[in-house]
Amino acid sequence: MPVFSHPEFDGHEHVAFHHDAKSGLRAIIAVHNTRLGCGLGGCRMWPYVSDDEALTDVLRLSRGMTYKAALAGLPQGGGKSVILGDPRHDKTPEMIRAMGRFVDQFGGRYVVAEDSGTSVADIRLMAEETRHVGGLADAQSVAAGRTGDPSPATALGTFIGIKAAVRAKLGRDDLTGLRVAIQGVGNVGYRLAQHLFDAGAKLWVTDLHAAAIERAVHAFGATAVNMDEVHALDVDVFAPCALGAILNDRTIPQLRTTIVAGAANNQLAKTRNGHALLEKGVLYAPDYVINAGGIIDIYYEGPDYKTETVHAHLERIGTTLTEIFARSAKVGRPTGEIADAMAEEIFKR
Ligand code: NAD
């Protein structure tokens, strides 16, 4: 399994593999770039089918965090970690503590937070082993009803991004009757569904877990659909909110929507897939731009947290996307390439 010559390596500063025999932890931490600040990024736990799949995931996610922080206007770099295992069956407190000690070895160059498969409770446990954690509310915040879970902010930021995309592509501000298909109604997808429902949108949902689908059907009158058809529905917006690579050579020709805007990381299987979307006339909201709400929220976490300040920063996601869409239309280049160039202007400056 190559690392330095891995197609996703992209000049990473630090990639570390760790095995803790006692707890069974097998994990990778990747720090992509720390020019603007420490590498902040979530810890994903997932039953990867191979070590290579886990490495590819962590490298792509970590790089994405550098670009995400830069375009979100945060003085932070990019990093990410993955634990190889099924969060429903393999996770133990000992394993999570061992992960905390692994994070601590980075001495602050990597700061861990929640991601798919890890919760606020997990990060709290890691915090007993390292102080380099984000996404944890202090006592005052907890008293105010917040947990430090970044998902609500990610969902709100994604909703703001969907509104920007709808304005740019469909020329409308009113979401009443807007048809949206959501792939994955977990922490973010469910909350996004709530915002869309409140705004009058009609929803189609799918998930790996029947209970998650049921919850959304019950709460929002959503229509349940199969996992393999959600991307191909005749809707206005397709919102990927599960795991990555849903936009690929097989699925893009099947899309019937004209907007793809959702919270999942790494939605494009290959960077070149952005060209196919552009040629097909599909407006794609670059994933790391639209889903930056979580790291924005984590950045403000602390005793001075003010909801209005965070929400004002989240609104900037819409402004940034509007600029990306306009530049993309002007020069005829995929939105992802435009976003990358804008981010590089910031973190390579
Ligand atoms: P989650 O695990 O709570 O939810 C993901 C949901 O997708 C789960 O319910 C899962 O069962 C479902 N799912 C997985 N594979 C699927 C498939 N093939 N088809 C349909 N459903 C599938 O995770 P989350 O925190 O909601 O994050 C969702 C996505 O958003 C991830 O890609 C994550 O990296 C990204 N993201 C999350 C945050 C955050 O604040 N939580 C921030 C930025 C980006």
PDB file of C-alpha atoms and ligand atoms in Angstrom, residues 44 46 61 68 80 88 114-117 149-152 154-155 183-189 206-209 212 227 230 240-244 263-265 291-292 294-295, ligand 1:
ATOM      1  CA  ARG A  44     -14.578   8.808  11.417  1.00  0.00           C
ATOM      2  CA  TRP A  46     -16.223   2.965   9.622  1.00  0.00           C
ATOM      3  CA  LEU A  61     -10.922  13.955   4.046  1.00  0.00           C
ATOM      4  CA  LYS A  68     -12.707  23.853   3.917  1.00  0.00           C
ATOM      5  CA  LYS A  80      -8.634  14.002   9.840  1.00  0.00           C
ATOM      6  CA  ARG A  88     -22.180  -0.217  16.197  1.00  0.00           C
ATOM      7  CA  GLU A 114     -16.816  14.242  15.834  1.00  0.00           C
ATOM      8  CA  ASP A 115     -17.529  12.667  12.461  1.00  0.00           C
ATOM      9  CA  SER A 116     -19.629   9.834  11.152  1.00  0.00           C
ATOM     10  CA  GLY A 117     -19.380   6.963  13.654  1.00  0.00           C
ATOM     11  CA  ASP A 149     -22.202  18.410  18.415  1.00  0.00           C
ATOM     12  CA  PRO A 150     -21.396  20.247  15.162  1.00  0.00           C
ATOM     13  CA  SER A 151     -24.211  18.530  13.223  1.00  0.00           C
ATOM     14  CA  PRO A 152     -26.872  21.229  13.800  1.00  0.00           C
ATOM     15  CA  THR A 154     -23.533  21.672   9.523  1.00  0.00           C
ATOM     16  CA  ALA A 155     -27.194  21.117   8.703  1.00  0.00           C
ATOM     17  CA  GLN A 183     -29.355  10.373   0.818  1.00  0.00           C
ATOM     18  CA  GLY A 184     -28.675   9.555   4.484  1.00  0.00           C
ATOM     19  CA  VAL A 185     -30.876  10.908   7.269  1.00  0.00           C
ATOM     20  CA  GLY A 186     -28.399  10.642  10.133  1.00  0.00           C
ATOM     21  CA  ASN A 187     -27.149  13.467  12.339  1.00  0.00           C
ATOM     22  CA  VAL A 188     -26.907  16.028   9.561  1.00  0.00           C
ATOM     23  CA  GLY A 189     -29.369  14.690   6.998  1.00  0.00           C
ATOM     24  CA  THR A 206     -33.209   6.934   2.014  1.00  0.00           C
ATOM     25  CA  ASP A 207     -30.755   5.429   4.480  1.00  0.00           C
ATOM     26  CA  LEU A 208     -28.913   2.207   5.286  1.00  0.00           C
ATOM     27  CA  HIS A 209     -31.059   1.886   8.389  1.00  0.00           C
ATOM     28  CA  ALA A 212     -33.678   6.350  10.227  1.00  0.00           C
ATOM     29  CA  MET A 227     -30.739   3.441  -1.702  1.00  0.00           C
ATOM     30  CA  VAL A 230     -32.212   8.176  -4.639  1.00  0.00           C
ATOM     31  CA  PRO A 240     -26.018  13.620  -0.474  1.00  0.00           C
ATOM     32  CA  CYS A 241     -25.712  13.361   3.320  1.00  0.00           C
ATOM     33  CA  ALA A 242     -24.249   9.858   3.709  1.00  0.00           C
ATOM     34  CA  LEU A 243     -20.702   8.856   2.808  1.00  0.00           C
ATOM     35  CA  GLY A 244     -18.579   9.813  -0.168  1.00  0.00           C
ATOM     36  CA  ALA A 263     -23.410  17.716   3.463  1.00  0.00           C
ATOM     37  CA  ALA A 264     -21.458  14.537   2.654  1.00  0.00           C
ATOM     38  CA  ASN A 265     -17.704  14.836   2.304  1.00  0.00           C
ATOM     39  CA  ASN A 291     -20.657  21.523   4.795  1.00  0.00           C
ATOM     40  CA  ALA A 292     -18.317  23.920   6.637  1.00  0.00           C
ATOM     41  CA  GLY A 294     -19.485  22.146  11.697  1.00  0.00           C
ATOM     42  CA  ILE A 295     -15.962  23.523  11.817  1.00  0.00           C
TER      43      ILE A 295
HETATM   44  P1  NAD B   1     -24.253   9.940  10.346  1.00  0.00           P
HETATM   45  O1  NAD B   1     -23.484   8.674  10.430  1.00  0.00           O
HETATM   46  O2  NAD B   1     -24.976  10.436  11.527  1.00  0.00           O
HETATM   47  O3  NAD B   1     -25.312   9.844   9.156  1.00  0.00           O
HETATM   48  C1  NAD B   1     -25.022   9.265   7.929  1.00  0.00           C
HETATM   49  C2  NAD B   1     -26.254   8.448   7.556  1.00  0.00           C
HETATM   50  O4  NAD B   1     -26.076   7.958   6.240  1.00  0.00           O
HETATM   51  C3  NAD B   1     -26.458   7.255   8.470  1.00  0.00           C
HETATM   52  O5  NAD B   1     -27.800   7.256   8.933  1.00  0.00           O
HETATM   53  C4  NAD B   1     -26.167   6.057   7.556  1.00  0.00           C
HETATM   54  O6  NAD B   1     -26.939   4.934   7.879  1.00  0.00           O
HETATM   55  C5  NAD B   1     -26.515   6.608   6.210  1.00  0.00           C
HETATM   56  N1  NAD B   1     -25.852   5.938   5.085  1.00  0.00           N
HETATM   57  C6  NAD B   1     -24.586   5.453   4.998  1.00  0.00           C
HETATM   58  N2  NAD B   1     -24.349   4.955   3.788  1.00  0.00           N
HETATM   59  C7  NAD B   1     -25.504   5.113   3.086  1.00  0.00           C
HETATM   60  C8  NAD B   1     -25.885   4.812   1.765  1.00  0.00           C
HETATM   61  N3  NAD B   1     -25.062   4.212   0.897  1.00  0.00           N
HETATM   62  N4  NAD B   1     -27.141   5.143   1.357  1.00  0.00           N
HETATM   63  C9  NAD B   1     -27.981   5.756   2.203  1.00  0.00           C
HETATM   64  N5  NAD B   1     -27.682   6.075   3.484  1.00  0.00           N
HETATM   65  C10 NAD B   1     -26.445   5.753   3.913  1.00  0.00           C
HETATM   66  O7  NAD B   1     -23.213  11.038   9.798  1.00  0.00           O
HETATM   67  P2  NAD B   1     -23.413  12.603   9.779  1.00  0.00           P
HETATM   68  O8  NAD B   1     -22.708  13.198  10.929  1.00  0.00           O
HETATM   69  O9  NAD B   1     -24.845  12.937   9.543  1.00  0.00           O
HETATM   70  O10 NAD B   1     -22.568  12.974   8.485  1.00  0.00           O
HETATM   71  C11 NAD B   1     -23.090  12.744   7.181  1.00  0.00           C
HETATM   72  C12 NAD B   1     -22.071  13.188   6.139  1.00  0.00           C
HETATM   73  O11 NAD B   1     -21.799  14.577   6.317  1.00  0.00           O
HETATM   74  C13 NAD B   1     -20.710  12.481   6.231  1.00  0.00           C
HETATM   75  O12 NAD B   1     -20.163  12.381   4.937  1.00  0.00           O
HETATM   76  C14 NAD B   1     -19.867  13.444   7.047  1.00  0.00           C
HETATM   77  O13 NAD B   1     -18.474  13.293   6.795  1.00  0.00           O
HETATM   78  C15 NAD B   1     -20.394  14.759   6.516  1.00  0.00           C
HETATM   79  N6  NAD B   1     -20.187  15.869   7.439  1.00  0.00           N
HETATM   80  C16 NAD B   1     -20.717  15.812   8.700  1.00  0.00           C
HETATM   81  C17 NAD B   1     -20.510  16.876   9.563  1.00  0.00           C
HETATM   82  C18 NAD B   1     -21.096  16.897  10.944  1.00  0.00           C
HETATM   83  O14 NAD B   1     -21.119  17.965  11.568  1.00  0.00           O
HETATM   84  N7  NAD B   1     -21.613  15.783  11.446  1.00  0.00           N
HETATM   85  C19 NAD B   1     -19.758  17.985   9.148  1.00  0.00           C
HETATM   86  C20 NAD B   1     -19.265  18.016   7.846  1.00  0.00           C
HETATM   87  C21 NAD B   1     -19.486  16.941   6.997  1.00  0.00           C
END
